[in-house]
mmCIF file of C-alpha atoms in Angstrom:
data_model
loop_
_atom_site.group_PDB
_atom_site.id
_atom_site.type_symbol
_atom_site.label_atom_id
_atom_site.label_comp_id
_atom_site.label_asym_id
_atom_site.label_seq_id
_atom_site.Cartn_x
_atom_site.Cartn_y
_atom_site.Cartn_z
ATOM 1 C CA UNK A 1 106.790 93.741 100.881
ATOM 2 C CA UNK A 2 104.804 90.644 101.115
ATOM 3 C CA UNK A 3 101.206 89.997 103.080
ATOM 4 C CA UNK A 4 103.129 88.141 105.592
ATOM 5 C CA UNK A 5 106.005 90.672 105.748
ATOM 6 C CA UNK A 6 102.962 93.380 106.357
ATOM 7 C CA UNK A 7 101.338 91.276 109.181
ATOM 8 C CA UNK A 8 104.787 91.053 110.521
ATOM 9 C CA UNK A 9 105.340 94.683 111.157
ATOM 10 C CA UNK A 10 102.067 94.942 112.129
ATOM 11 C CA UNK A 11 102.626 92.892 115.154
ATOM 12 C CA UNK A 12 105.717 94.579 115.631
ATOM 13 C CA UNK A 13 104.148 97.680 115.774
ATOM 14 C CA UNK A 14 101.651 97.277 118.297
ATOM 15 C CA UNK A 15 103.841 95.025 120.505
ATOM 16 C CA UNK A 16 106.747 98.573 120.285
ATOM 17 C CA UNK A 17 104.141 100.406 121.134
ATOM 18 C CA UNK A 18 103.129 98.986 124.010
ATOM 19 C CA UNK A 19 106.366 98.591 125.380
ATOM 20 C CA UNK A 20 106.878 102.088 124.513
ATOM 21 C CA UNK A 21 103.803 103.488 126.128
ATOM 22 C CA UNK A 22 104.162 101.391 129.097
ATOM 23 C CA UNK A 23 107.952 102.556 129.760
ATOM 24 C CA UNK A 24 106.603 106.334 129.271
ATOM 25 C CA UNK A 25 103.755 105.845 131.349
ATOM 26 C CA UNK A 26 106.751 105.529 134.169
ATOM 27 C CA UNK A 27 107.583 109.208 133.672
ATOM 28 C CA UNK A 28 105.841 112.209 135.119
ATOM 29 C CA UNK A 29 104.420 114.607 133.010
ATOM 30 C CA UNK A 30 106.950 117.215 133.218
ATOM 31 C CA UNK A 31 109.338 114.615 131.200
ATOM 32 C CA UNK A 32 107.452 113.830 128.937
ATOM 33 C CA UNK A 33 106.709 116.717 127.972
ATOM 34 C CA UNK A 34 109.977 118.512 128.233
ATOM 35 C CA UNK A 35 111.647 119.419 124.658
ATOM 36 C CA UNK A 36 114.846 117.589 124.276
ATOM 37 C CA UNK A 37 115.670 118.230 120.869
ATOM 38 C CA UNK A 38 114.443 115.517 119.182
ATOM 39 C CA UNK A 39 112.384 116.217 115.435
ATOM 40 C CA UNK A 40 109.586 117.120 117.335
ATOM 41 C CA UNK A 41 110.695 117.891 120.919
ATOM 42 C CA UNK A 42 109.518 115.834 123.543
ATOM 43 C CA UNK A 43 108.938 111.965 124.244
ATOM 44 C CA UNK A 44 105.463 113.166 124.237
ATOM 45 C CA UNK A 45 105.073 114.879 121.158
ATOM 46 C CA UNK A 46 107.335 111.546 119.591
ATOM 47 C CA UNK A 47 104.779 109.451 120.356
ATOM 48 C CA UNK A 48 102.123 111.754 119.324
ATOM 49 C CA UNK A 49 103.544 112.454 115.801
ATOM 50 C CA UNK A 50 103.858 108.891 114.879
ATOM 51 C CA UNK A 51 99.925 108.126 115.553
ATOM 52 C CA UNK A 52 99.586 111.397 114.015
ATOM 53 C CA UNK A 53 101.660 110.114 110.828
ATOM 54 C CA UNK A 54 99.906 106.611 111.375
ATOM 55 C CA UNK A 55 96.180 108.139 110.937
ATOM 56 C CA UNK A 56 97.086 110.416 107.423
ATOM 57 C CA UNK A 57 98.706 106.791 105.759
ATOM 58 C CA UNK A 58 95.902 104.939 107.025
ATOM 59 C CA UNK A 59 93.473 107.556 105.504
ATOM 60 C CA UNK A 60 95.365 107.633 102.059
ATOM 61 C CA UNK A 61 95.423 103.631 102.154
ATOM 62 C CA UNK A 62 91.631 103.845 102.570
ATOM 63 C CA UNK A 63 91.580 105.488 99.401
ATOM 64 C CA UNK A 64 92.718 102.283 97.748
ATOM 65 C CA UNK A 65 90.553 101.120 94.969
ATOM 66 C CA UNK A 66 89.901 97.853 96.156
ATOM 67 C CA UNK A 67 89.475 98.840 99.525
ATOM 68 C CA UNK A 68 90.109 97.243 103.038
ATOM 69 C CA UNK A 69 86.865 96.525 105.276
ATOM 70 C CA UNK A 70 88.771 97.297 108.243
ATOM 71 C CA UNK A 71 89.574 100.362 107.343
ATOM 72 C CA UNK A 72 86.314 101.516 107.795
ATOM 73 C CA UNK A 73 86.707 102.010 111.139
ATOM 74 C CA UNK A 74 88.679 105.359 110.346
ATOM 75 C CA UNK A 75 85.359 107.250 110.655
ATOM 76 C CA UNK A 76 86.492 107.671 114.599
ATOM 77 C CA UNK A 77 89.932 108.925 113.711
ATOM 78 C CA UNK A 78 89.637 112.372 111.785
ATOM 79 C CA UNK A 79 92.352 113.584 109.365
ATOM 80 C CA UNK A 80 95.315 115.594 111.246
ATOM 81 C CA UNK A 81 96.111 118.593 109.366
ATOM 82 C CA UNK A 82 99.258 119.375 111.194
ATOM 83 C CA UNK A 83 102.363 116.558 111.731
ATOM 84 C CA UNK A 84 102.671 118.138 115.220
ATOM 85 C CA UNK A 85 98.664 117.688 115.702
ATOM 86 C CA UNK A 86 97.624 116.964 119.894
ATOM 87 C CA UNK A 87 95.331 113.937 119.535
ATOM 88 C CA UNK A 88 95.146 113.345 122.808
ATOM 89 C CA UNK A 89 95.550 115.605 125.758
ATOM 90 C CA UNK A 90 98.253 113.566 127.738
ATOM 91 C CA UNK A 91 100.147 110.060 127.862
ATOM 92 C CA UNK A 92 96.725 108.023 128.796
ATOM 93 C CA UNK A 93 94.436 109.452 126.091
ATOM 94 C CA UNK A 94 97.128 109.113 123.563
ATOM 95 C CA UNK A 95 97.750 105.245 124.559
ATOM 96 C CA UNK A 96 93.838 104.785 124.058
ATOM 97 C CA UNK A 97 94.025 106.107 120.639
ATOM 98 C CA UNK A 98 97.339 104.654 120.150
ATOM 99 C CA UNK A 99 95.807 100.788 121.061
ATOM 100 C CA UNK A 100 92.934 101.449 118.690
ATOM 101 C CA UNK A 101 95.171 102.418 115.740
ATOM 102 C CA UNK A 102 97.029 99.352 116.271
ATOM 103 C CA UNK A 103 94.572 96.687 116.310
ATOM 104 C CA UNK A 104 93.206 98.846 113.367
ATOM 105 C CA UNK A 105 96.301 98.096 111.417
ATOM 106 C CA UNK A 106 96.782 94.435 112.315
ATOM 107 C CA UNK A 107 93.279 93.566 110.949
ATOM 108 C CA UNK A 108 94.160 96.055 107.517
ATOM 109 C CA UNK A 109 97.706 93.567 107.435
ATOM 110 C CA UNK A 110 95.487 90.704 107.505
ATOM 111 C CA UNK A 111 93.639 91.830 104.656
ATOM 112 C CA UNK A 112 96.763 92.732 101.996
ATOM 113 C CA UNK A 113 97.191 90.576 99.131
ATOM 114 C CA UNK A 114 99.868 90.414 97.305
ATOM 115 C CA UNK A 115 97.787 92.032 94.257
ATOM 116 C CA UNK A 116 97.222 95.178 96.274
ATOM 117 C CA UNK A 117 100.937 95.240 96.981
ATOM 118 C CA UNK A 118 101.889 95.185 93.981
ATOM 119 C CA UNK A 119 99.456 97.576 92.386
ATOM 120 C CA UNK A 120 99.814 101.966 92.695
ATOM 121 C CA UNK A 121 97.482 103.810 94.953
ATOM 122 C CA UNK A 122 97.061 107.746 94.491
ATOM 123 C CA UNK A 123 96.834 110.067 97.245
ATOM 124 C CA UNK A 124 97.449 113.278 98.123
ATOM 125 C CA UNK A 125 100.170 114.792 101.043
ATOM 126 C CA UNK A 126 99.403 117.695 102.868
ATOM 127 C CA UNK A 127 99.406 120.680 100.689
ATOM 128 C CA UNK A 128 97.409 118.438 98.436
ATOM 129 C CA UNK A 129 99.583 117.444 95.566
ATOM 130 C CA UNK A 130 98.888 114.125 93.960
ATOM 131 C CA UNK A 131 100.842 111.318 94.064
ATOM 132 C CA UNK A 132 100.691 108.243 92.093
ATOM 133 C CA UNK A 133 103.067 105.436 93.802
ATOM 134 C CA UNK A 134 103.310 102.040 94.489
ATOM 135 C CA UNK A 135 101.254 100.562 97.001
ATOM 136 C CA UNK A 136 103.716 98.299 98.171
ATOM 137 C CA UNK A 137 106.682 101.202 98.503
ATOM 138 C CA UNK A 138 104.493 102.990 100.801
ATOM 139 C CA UNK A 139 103.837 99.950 103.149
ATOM 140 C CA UNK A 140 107.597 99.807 103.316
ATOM 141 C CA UNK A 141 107.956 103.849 104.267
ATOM 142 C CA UNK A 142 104.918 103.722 106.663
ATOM 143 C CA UNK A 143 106.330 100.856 108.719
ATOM 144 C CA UNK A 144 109.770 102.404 108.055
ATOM 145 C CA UNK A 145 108.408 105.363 109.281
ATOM 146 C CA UNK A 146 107.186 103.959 112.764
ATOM 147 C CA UNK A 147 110.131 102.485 113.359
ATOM 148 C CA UNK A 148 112.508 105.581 112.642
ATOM 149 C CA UNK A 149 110.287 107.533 115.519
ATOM 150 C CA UNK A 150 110.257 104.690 118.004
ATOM 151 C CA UNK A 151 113.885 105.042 118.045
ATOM 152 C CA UNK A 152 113.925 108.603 119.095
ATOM 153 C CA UNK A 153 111.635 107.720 121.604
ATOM 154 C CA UNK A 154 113.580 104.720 123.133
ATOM 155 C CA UNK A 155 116.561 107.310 123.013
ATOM 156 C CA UNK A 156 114.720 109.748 124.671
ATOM 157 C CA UNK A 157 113.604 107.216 127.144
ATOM 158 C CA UNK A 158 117.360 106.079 128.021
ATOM 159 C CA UNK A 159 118.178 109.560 128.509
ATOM 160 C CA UNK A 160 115.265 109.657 131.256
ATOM 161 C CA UNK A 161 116.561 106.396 133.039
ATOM 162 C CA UNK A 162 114.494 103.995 131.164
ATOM 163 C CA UNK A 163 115.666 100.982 129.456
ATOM 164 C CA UNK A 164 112.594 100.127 127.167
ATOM 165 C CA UNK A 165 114.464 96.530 126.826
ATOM 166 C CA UNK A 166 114.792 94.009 123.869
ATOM 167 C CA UNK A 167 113.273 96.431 120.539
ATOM 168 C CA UNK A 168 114.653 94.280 117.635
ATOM 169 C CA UNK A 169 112.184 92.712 115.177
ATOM 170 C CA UNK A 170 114.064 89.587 115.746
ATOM 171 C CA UNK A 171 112.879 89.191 119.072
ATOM 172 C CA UNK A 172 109.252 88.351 117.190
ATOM 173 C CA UNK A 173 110.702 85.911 114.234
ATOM 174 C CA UNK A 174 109.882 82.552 114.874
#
């Protein structure tokens, strides 16, 4: 993982996610909220769990010693203590914090060095065991980790009649 590499999933995460949000916002509620066996049901709860997932990393990458001025804006987004957290009560609240988190993590991108990526960071998961890993490693899995979700929600939105359209990175390399 470089800087640039960062920046470059950054952008591709916020322009997914608008794509993604705008193709659910097509659906009525009763779709997106209806379990269709995917890790964590619905289209809905999808999209929820990877802001959800979003806000812990960004909270642990706070932690870094060097820290990230744009991260400081975190104080509006409070720790989830359950994967499967609500953070929103339905599709348009969830897009609001779902834009914010975005342009959150664009300006953090903008701010990695390649020091920082190469350096550890320790955090804790969950159930609070520490971790000591490399800072780098975990950009990889938290983009990674976006990604994986967003395809489960494009499948789920296929299966509702929506073609979400072009999702490669590709379509965003110059």
């Amino acid at each position: 993982m470089t800087p640039e590499s960062a920046v470059l999933m950054a952008r591709y995460n916020h322009w997914m996610n608008d794509r993604l949000y705008a193709a659910a916002a097509t659906l009525d509620h009763e779709t997106l909220t209806a379990d269709r066996g995917a890790f964590f049901g619905s289209l809905l709860a999808t999209l929820n769990h990877i802001a959800v997932a979003d806000t812990i990393w960004l909270h642990r990458f706070a932690q870094h010693e060097d820290g990230f001025a744009s991260l400081a804006a975190l104080a509006q987004f409070p720790v989830p203590s359950r994967l499967d957290q609500p953070l929103a009560p339905d599709l348009p609240g969830l897009r609001q914090q779902r834009i914010r988190l975005d342009d959150l993590i664009e300006a953090w991108a903008a701010e990695l060095t390649p020091a920082h990526l190469a350096g550890d960071i320790t955090y804790r998961n969950m159930a609070g065991t520490p971790y000591c890993r490399p800072f780098g490693a975990l950009l990889l899995h938290f983009f990674n980790h976006q990604t994986h979700h967003r395809g489960q929600a494009t499948t789920l939105l296929s299966q509702s009649g929506v073609d979400v359209g072009v999702t490669d990175l590709l379509a965003l390399i110059p």
